[in-house]
Every structure is written in structure tokens, then in C-alpha cells.
Short mmCIF file of C-alpha atoms in Angstrom, two decimals:
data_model
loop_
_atom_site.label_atom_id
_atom_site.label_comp_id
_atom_site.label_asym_id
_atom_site.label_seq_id
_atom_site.Cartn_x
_atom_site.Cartn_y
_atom_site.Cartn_z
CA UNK A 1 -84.89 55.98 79.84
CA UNK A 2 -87.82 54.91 78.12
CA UNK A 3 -85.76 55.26 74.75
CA UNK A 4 -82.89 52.99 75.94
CA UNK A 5 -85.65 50.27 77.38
CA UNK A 6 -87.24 50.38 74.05
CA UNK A 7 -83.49 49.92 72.30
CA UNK A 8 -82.33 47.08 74.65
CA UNK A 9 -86.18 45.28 74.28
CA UNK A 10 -85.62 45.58 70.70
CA UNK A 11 -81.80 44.11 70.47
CA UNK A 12 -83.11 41.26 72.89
CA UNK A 13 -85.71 40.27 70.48
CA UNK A 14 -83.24 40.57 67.81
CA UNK A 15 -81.31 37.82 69.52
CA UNK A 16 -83.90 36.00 70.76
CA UNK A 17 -84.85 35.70 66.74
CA UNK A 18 -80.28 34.54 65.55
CA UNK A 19 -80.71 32.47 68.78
CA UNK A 20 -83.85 30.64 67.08
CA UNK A 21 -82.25 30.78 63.84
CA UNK A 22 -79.43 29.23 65.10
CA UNK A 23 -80.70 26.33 66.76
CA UNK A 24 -83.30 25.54 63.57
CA UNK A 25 -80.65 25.79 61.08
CA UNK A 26 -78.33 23.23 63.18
CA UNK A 27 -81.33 20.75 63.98
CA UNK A 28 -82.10 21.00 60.14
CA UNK A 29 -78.31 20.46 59.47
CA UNK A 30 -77.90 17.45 61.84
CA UNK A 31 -81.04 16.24 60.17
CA UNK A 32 -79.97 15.95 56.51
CA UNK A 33 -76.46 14.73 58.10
CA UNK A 34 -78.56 11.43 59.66
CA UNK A 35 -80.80 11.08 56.34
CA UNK A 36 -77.12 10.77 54.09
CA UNK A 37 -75.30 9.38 56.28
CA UNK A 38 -78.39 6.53 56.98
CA UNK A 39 -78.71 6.57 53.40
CA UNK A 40 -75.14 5.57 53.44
CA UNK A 41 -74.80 3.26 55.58
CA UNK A 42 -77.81 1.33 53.93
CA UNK A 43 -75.91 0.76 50.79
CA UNK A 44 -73.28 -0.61 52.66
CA UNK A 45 -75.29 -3.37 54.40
CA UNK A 46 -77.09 -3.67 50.65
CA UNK A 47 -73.28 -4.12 49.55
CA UNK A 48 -72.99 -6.37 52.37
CA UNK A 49 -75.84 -8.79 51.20
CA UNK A 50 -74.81 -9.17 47.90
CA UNK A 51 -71.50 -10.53 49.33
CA UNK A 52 -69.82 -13.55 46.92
CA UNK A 53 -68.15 -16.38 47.74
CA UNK A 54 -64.91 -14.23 47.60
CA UNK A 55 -66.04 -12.17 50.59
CA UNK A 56 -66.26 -8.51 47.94
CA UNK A 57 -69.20 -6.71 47.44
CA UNK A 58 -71.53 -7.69 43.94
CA UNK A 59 -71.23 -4.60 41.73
CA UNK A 60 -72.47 -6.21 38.74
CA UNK A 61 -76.04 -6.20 40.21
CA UNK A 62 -78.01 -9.79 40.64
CA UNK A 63 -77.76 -10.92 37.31
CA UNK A 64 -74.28 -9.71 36.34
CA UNK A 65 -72.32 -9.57 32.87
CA UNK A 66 -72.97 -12.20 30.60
CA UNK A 67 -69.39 -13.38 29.06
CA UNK A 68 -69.30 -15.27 26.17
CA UNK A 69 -65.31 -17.17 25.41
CA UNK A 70 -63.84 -18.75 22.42
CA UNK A 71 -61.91 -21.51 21.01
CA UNK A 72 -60.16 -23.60 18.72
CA UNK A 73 -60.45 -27.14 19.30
CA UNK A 74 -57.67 -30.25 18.37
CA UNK A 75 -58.77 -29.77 14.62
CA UNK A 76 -58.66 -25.77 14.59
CA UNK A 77 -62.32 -25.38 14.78
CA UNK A 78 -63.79 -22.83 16.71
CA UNK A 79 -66.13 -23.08 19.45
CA UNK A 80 -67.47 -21.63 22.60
CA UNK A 81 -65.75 -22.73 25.59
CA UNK A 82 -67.97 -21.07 27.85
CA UNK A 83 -71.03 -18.68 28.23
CA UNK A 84 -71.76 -17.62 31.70
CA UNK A 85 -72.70 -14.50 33.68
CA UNK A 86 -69.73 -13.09 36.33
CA UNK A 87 -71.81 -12.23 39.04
CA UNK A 88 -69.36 -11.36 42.03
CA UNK A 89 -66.54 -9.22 43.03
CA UNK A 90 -65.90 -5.88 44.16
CA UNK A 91 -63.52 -5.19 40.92
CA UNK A 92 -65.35 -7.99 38.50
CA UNK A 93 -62.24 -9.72 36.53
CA UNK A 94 -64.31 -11.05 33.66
CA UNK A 95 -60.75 -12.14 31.59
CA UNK A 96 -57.21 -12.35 32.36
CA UNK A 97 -54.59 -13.47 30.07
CA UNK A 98 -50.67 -13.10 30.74
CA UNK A 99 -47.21 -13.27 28.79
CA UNK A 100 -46.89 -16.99 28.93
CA UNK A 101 -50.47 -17.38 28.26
CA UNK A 102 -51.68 -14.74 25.56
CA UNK A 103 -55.54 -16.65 24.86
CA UNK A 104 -55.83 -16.97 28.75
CA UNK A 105 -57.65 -19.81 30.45
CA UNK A 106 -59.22 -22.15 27.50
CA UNK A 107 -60.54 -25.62 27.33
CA UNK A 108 -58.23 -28.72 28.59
CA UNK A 109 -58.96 -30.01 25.13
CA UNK A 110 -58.46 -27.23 22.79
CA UNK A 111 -55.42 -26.36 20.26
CA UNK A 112 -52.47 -25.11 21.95
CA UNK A 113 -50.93 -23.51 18.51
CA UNK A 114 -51.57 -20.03 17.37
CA UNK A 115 -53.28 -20.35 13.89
CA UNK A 116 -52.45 -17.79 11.57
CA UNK A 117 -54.59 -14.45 10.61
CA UNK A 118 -56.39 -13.83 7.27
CA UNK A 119 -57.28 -10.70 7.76
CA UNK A 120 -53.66 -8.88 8.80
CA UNK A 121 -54.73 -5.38 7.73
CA UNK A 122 -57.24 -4.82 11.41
CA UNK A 123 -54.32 -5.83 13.22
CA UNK A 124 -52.22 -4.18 15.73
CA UNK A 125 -48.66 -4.24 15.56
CA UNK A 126 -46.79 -6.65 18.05
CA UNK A 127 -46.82 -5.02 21.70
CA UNK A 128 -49.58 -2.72 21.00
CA UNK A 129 -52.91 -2.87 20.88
CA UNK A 130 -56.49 -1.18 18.77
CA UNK A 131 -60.01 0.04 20.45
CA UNK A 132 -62.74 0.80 17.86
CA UNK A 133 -66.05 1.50 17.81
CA UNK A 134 -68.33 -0.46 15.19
CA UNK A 135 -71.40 0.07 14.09
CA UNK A 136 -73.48 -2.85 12.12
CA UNK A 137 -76.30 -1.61 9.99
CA UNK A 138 -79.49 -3.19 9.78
CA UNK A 139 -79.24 -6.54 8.39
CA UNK A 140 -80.16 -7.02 4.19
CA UNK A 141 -81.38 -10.11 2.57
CA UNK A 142 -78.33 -10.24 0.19
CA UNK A 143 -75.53 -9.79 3.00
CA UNK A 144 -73.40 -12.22 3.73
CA UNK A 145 -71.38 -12.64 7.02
CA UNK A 146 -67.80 -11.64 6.89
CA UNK A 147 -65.96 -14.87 8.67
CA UNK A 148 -62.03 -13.79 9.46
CA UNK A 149 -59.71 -15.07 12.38
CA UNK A 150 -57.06 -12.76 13.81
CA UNK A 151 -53.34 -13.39 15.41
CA UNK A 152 -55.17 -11.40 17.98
CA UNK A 153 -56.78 -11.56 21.89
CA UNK A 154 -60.26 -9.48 21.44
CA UNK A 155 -62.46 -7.89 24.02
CA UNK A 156 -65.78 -7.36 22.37
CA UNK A 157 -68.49 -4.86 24.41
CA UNK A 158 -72.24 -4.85 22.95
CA UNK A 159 -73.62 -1.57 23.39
CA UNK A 160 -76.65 -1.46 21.25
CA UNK A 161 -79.04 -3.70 19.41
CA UNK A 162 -79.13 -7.76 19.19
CA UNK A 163 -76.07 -9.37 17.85
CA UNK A 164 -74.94 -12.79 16.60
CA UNK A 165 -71.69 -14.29 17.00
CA UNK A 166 -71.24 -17.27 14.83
CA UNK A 167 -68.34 -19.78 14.99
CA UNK A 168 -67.62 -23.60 13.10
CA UNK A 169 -69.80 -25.16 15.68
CA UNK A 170 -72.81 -22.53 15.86
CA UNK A 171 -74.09 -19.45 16.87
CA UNK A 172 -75.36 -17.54 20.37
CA UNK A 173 -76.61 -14.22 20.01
CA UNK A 174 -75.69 -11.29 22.35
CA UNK A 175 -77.64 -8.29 23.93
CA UNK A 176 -76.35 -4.94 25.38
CA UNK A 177 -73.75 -5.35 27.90
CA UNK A 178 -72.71 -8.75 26.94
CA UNK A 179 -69.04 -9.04 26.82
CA UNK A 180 -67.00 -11.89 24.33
CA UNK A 181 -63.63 -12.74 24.46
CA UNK A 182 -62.55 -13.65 20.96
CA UNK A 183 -59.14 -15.80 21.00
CA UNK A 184 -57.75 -16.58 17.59
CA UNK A 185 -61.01 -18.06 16.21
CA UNK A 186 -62.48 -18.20 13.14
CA UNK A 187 -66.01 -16.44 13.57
CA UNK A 188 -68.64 -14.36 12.07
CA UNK A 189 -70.72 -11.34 12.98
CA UNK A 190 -74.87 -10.96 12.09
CA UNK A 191 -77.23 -8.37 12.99
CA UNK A 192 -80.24 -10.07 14.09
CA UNK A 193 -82.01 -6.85 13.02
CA UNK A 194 -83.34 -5.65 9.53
CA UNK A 195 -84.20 -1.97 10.84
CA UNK A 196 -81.87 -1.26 13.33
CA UNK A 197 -77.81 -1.05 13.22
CA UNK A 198 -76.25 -2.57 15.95
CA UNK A 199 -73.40 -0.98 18.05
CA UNK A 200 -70.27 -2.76 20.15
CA UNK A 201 -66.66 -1.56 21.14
CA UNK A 202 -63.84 -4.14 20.53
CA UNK A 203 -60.17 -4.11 21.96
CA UNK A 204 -57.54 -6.11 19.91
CA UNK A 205 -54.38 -7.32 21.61
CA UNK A 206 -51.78 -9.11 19.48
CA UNK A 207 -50.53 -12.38 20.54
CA UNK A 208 -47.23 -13.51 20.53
CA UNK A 209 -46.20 -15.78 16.61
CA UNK A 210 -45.32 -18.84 16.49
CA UNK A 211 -41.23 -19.05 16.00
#
């Protein structure tokens, strides 16, 4: 008798011990569940703050992607129609551009002709398009800028270092994570830096010719 006391004493601590187990590991289990979940339902009211006039949540962070667009004005010279940071928008459209309207949204002043290319050979064929990476190297005292315009719609990405984009009626100069839309213009590129290359991804799109 003793024996069997001693064996049923001994399973009952046994479950006493998975019974505490038990209840520890779910509290600790509904604990972490509150803490993510919480955590989760903070971003969404931080999401919820940084609401834009078009009702979407601000991705972009507060001071959003700085996007540089080009232009050709009535006498074919190019110029910067705008330079402005997209700061709203759950999916951020920083340029749109269509089959009736290759360049996208412009100027209400600028040229409405294509202009033709100079530098064919970086061009895409018609109804495809080109992504490269370029790299810059550090800037030389007997470089000269490269000017060229393209038959082309280009998405230009900065990625490393301090750029400059130059055009007929000046310059601005770009830092990582500024984005320029290049539509048939005549421009330049310079890197602002004499010991470091400079790095940016570009997207070419041909446009449709002039008949």
C-alpha cells in the first residue's frame, strides 16, 4: 500500500508540474500574441496619421521622394518643369505616361514635337525598353560633360553619391533616392565629386516618331 501511495503521490506531482507548465506556456503565448499584435495595430494608426489628401496611407515617410521632370520648351530648349517631393499614397505614382501621351504630363507651354536623338546607339528598339546600371567615377579637372538627347522616356534612380543634372536653362543637383524623369531633352550628367564615383539606375522607354 505504501508503495502504490508513494506511486500515485508521485504521478500527482508529475501533473501538478504539465498542469503548471501548461498554464505558463499559454499565459507566455497569449502574451507575445498582445505585444505583436499591439505592435501591429500601432503601425496601423501610425499609417493612419500619415493619411494624404487621397485618404491612402504615406509610405514614402514625411519627407518623401524628391522628383525632378523635364522639358523642351517652344524653342526646343530644355528645362525643368518641375522639382517636388511626392509625399502621399499608399502605392506612390511618381510618373505616368500613356500611348497617346508618351512624355506624360508636361508644361502648358512646352514643345509638343518629338525632337530627334543624337545619340541612337543607347536606344531601345520601338516597343521595348533598357534598365542599366551606371556608375560615374569621380569627377577630373579635364572632363567634360557628355550632353545627348534621346527619342526616349527615362526613369533615372540615384543610388549613390551627389549628382548633377544639367539642362539649356541650368542645373539642380540630386542625392540618393532622388528620382528624374528625363523626356526627350537635351541634358548633361556631372559628378559633383572628385573622390567618389557616383551610382544611379536608369529605365529607357522609346517614344513613338514623328510620321
Amino acid at each position: 500500500m505504501n508503495d502504490q501511495r508513494k506511486k500515485l503521490e508521485s504521478h500527482g506531482g508529475n501533473r501538478s508540474a504539465i498542469d503548471r507548465r501548461t498554464v505558463l506556456e499559454r499565459t507566455l503565448g497569449a502574451t507575445l500574441a498582445g505585444a505583436v499584435f499591439g505592435g501591429f495595430v500601432a503601425d496601423i494608426a501610425a499609417a493612419g496619421q500619415q493619411r494624404g489628401a487621397t485618404g491612402s496611407p504615406n509610405i514614402l515617410g514625411p519627407e518623401g521622394v524628391r522628383r525632378i521632370v523635364t522639358a523642351n520648351n517652344a524653342q526646343g530648349k530644355s528645362f525643368i518643369v518641375s522639382d517636388q517631393r511626392i509625399t502621399t499614397g499608399q502605392f506612390p505614382s511618381l510618373f505616368k505616361a500613356t500611348g497617346d501621351n508618351p512624355l506624360g504630363p508636361g508644361a502648358a507651354g512646352e514643345m509638343k514635337e518629338f525632337l530627334p536623338t543624337d545619340t541612337p546607339q543607347i536606344e531601345p528598339a520601338l516597343g521595348g525598353s533598357s534598365f542599366h546600371y551606371v556608375t560615374m567615377p569621380a569627377w577630373k579637372p579635364d572632363m567634360k560633360p557628355l550632353w545627348h538627347r534621346t527619342l526616349t522616356l527615362d526613369y533615372n534612380i540615384l543610388l549613390a553619391g551627389e549628382l548633377v543634372l544639367m539642362v539649356d536653362s541650368g542645373e539642380v543637383t540630386l542625392h540618393p533616392g532622388d528620382v528624374v524623369v528625363q523626356r526627350n531633352t537635351l541634358h548633361a550628367w556631372r559628378n559633383n565629386s572628385t573622390t567618389e564615383p557616383v551610382r544611379w539606375v536608369a529605365v529607357l522607354v522609346p517614344i513613338r516618331r514623328q510620321a
